[in-house]
Coordinates of C-alpha atoms in Angstrom, one line a residue:
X1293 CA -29.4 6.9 -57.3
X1294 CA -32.9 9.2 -57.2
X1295 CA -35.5 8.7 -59.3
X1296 CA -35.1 8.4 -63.0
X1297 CA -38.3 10.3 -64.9
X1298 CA -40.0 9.7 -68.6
X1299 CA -42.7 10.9 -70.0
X1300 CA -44.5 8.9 -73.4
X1301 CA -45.2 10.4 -76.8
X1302 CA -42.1 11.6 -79.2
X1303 CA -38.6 11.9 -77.8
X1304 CA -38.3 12.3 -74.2
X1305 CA -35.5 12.5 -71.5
X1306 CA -34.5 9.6 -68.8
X1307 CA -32.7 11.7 -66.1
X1308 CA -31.4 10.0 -63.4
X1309 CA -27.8 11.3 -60.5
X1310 CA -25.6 8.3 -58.9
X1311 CA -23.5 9.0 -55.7
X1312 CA -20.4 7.0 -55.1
X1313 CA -20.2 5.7 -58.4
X1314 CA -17.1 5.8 -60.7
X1315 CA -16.8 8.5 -62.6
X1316 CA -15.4 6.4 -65.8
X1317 CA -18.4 3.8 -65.4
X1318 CA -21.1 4.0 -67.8
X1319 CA -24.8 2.8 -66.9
X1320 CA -27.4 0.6 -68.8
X1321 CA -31.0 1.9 -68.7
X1322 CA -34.0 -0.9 -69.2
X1323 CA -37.3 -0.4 -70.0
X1324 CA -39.5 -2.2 -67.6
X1325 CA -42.8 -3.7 -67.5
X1326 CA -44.9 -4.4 -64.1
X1327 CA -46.4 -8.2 -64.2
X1328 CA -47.2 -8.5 -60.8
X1329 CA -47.8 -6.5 -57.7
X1330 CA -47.6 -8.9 -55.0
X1331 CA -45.1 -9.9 -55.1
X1332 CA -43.7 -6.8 -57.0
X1333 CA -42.0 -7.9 -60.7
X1334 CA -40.9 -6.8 -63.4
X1335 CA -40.2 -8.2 -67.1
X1336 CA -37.7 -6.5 -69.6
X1337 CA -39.5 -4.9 -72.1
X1338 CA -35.8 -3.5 -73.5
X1339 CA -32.8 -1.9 -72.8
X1340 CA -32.2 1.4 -74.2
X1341 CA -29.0 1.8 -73.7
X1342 CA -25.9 -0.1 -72.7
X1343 CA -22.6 0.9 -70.6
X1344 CA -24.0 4.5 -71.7
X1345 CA -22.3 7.8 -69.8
X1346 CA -23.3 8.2 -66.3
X1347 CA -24.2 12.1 -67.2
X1348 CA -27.6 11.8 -65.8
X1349 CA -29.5 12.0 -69.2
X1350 CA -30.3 10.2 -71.9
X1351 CA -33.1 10.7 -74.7
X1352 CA -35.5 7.9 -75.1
X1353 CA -38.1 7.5 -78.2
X1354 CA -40.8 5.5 -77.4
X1355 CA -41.5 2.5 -80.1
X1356 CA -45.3 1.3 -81.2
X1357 CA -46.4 -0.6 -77.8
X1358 CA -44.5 1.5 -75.5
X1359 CA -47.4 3.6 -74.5
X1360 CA -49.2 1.4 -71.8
X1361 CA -49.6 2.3 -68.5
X1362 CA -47.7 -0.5 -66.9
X1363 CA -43.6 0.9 -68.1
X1364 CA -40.7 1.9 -65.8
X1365 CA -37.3 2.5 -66.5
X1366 CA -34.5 1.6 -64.4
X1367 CA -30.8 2.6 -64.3
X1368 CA -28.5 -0.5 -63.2
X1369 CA -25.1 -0.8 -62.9
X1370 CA -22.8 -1.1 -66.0
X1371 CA -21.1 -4.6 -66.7
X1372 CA -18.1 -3.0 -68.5
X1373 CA -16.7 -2.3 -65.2
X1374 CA -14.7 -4.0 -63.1
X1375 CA -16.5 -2.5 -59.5
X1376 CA -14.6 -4.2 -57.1
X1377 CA -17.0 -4.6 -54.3
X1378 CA -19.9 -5.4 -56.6
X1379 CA -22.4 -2.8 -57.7
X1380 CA -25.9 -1.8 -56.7
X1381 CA -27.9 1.2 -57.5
X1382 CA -30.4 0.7 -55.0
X1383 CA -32.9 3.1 -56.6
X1384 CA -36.5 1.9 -57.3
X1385 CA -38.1 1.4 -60.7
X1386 CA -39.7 4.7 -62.0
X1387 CA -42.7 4.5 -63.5
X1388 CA -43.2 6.1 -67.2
X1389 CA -45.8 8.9 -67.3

């Protein structure tokens, strides 16, 4: 995948393009939080959506506490789908402007 993007304060887009990926298999986007830098982790703050269409956009309104400066999203592979040699969207964590 290349880089998801989101932007805080009112409703705001996640875009994101896969290559190689199913055309019938949906994606799950998570909201992210950074907890440590070395080494680099991440905690699920929630997921936004689940098994969603893989149409490169989805709209995303922030909640109260989703405004630090610390959030990422990331697009992951579906679990509705049967991939058969496993699945891994190798793209990085995009961090929340």
């Amino acid at each position: 995948t290349s880089p998801a993007s989101a932007v805080l304060a009112g409703a705001k887009n996640i875009n994101w393009q896969t290559a190689n990926y199913p055309a019938n298999a949906g994606v799950n986007i998570n909201l992210i939080r950074k907890i440590s830098d070395s080494p680099r982790e991440f905690t699920l703050v929630r997921t936004l959506e689940t098994d969603t269409a893989n149409d490169g956009q989805e709209t995303w309104i922030p909640q109260n506490g989703e405004n630090t400066n610390n959030l990422y999203v990331e697009v992951t592979c579906s679990n509705n789908y049967q991939f058969q040699a496993g699945c891994s969207l190798s793209s990085e964590p995009i961090k929340v402007n």
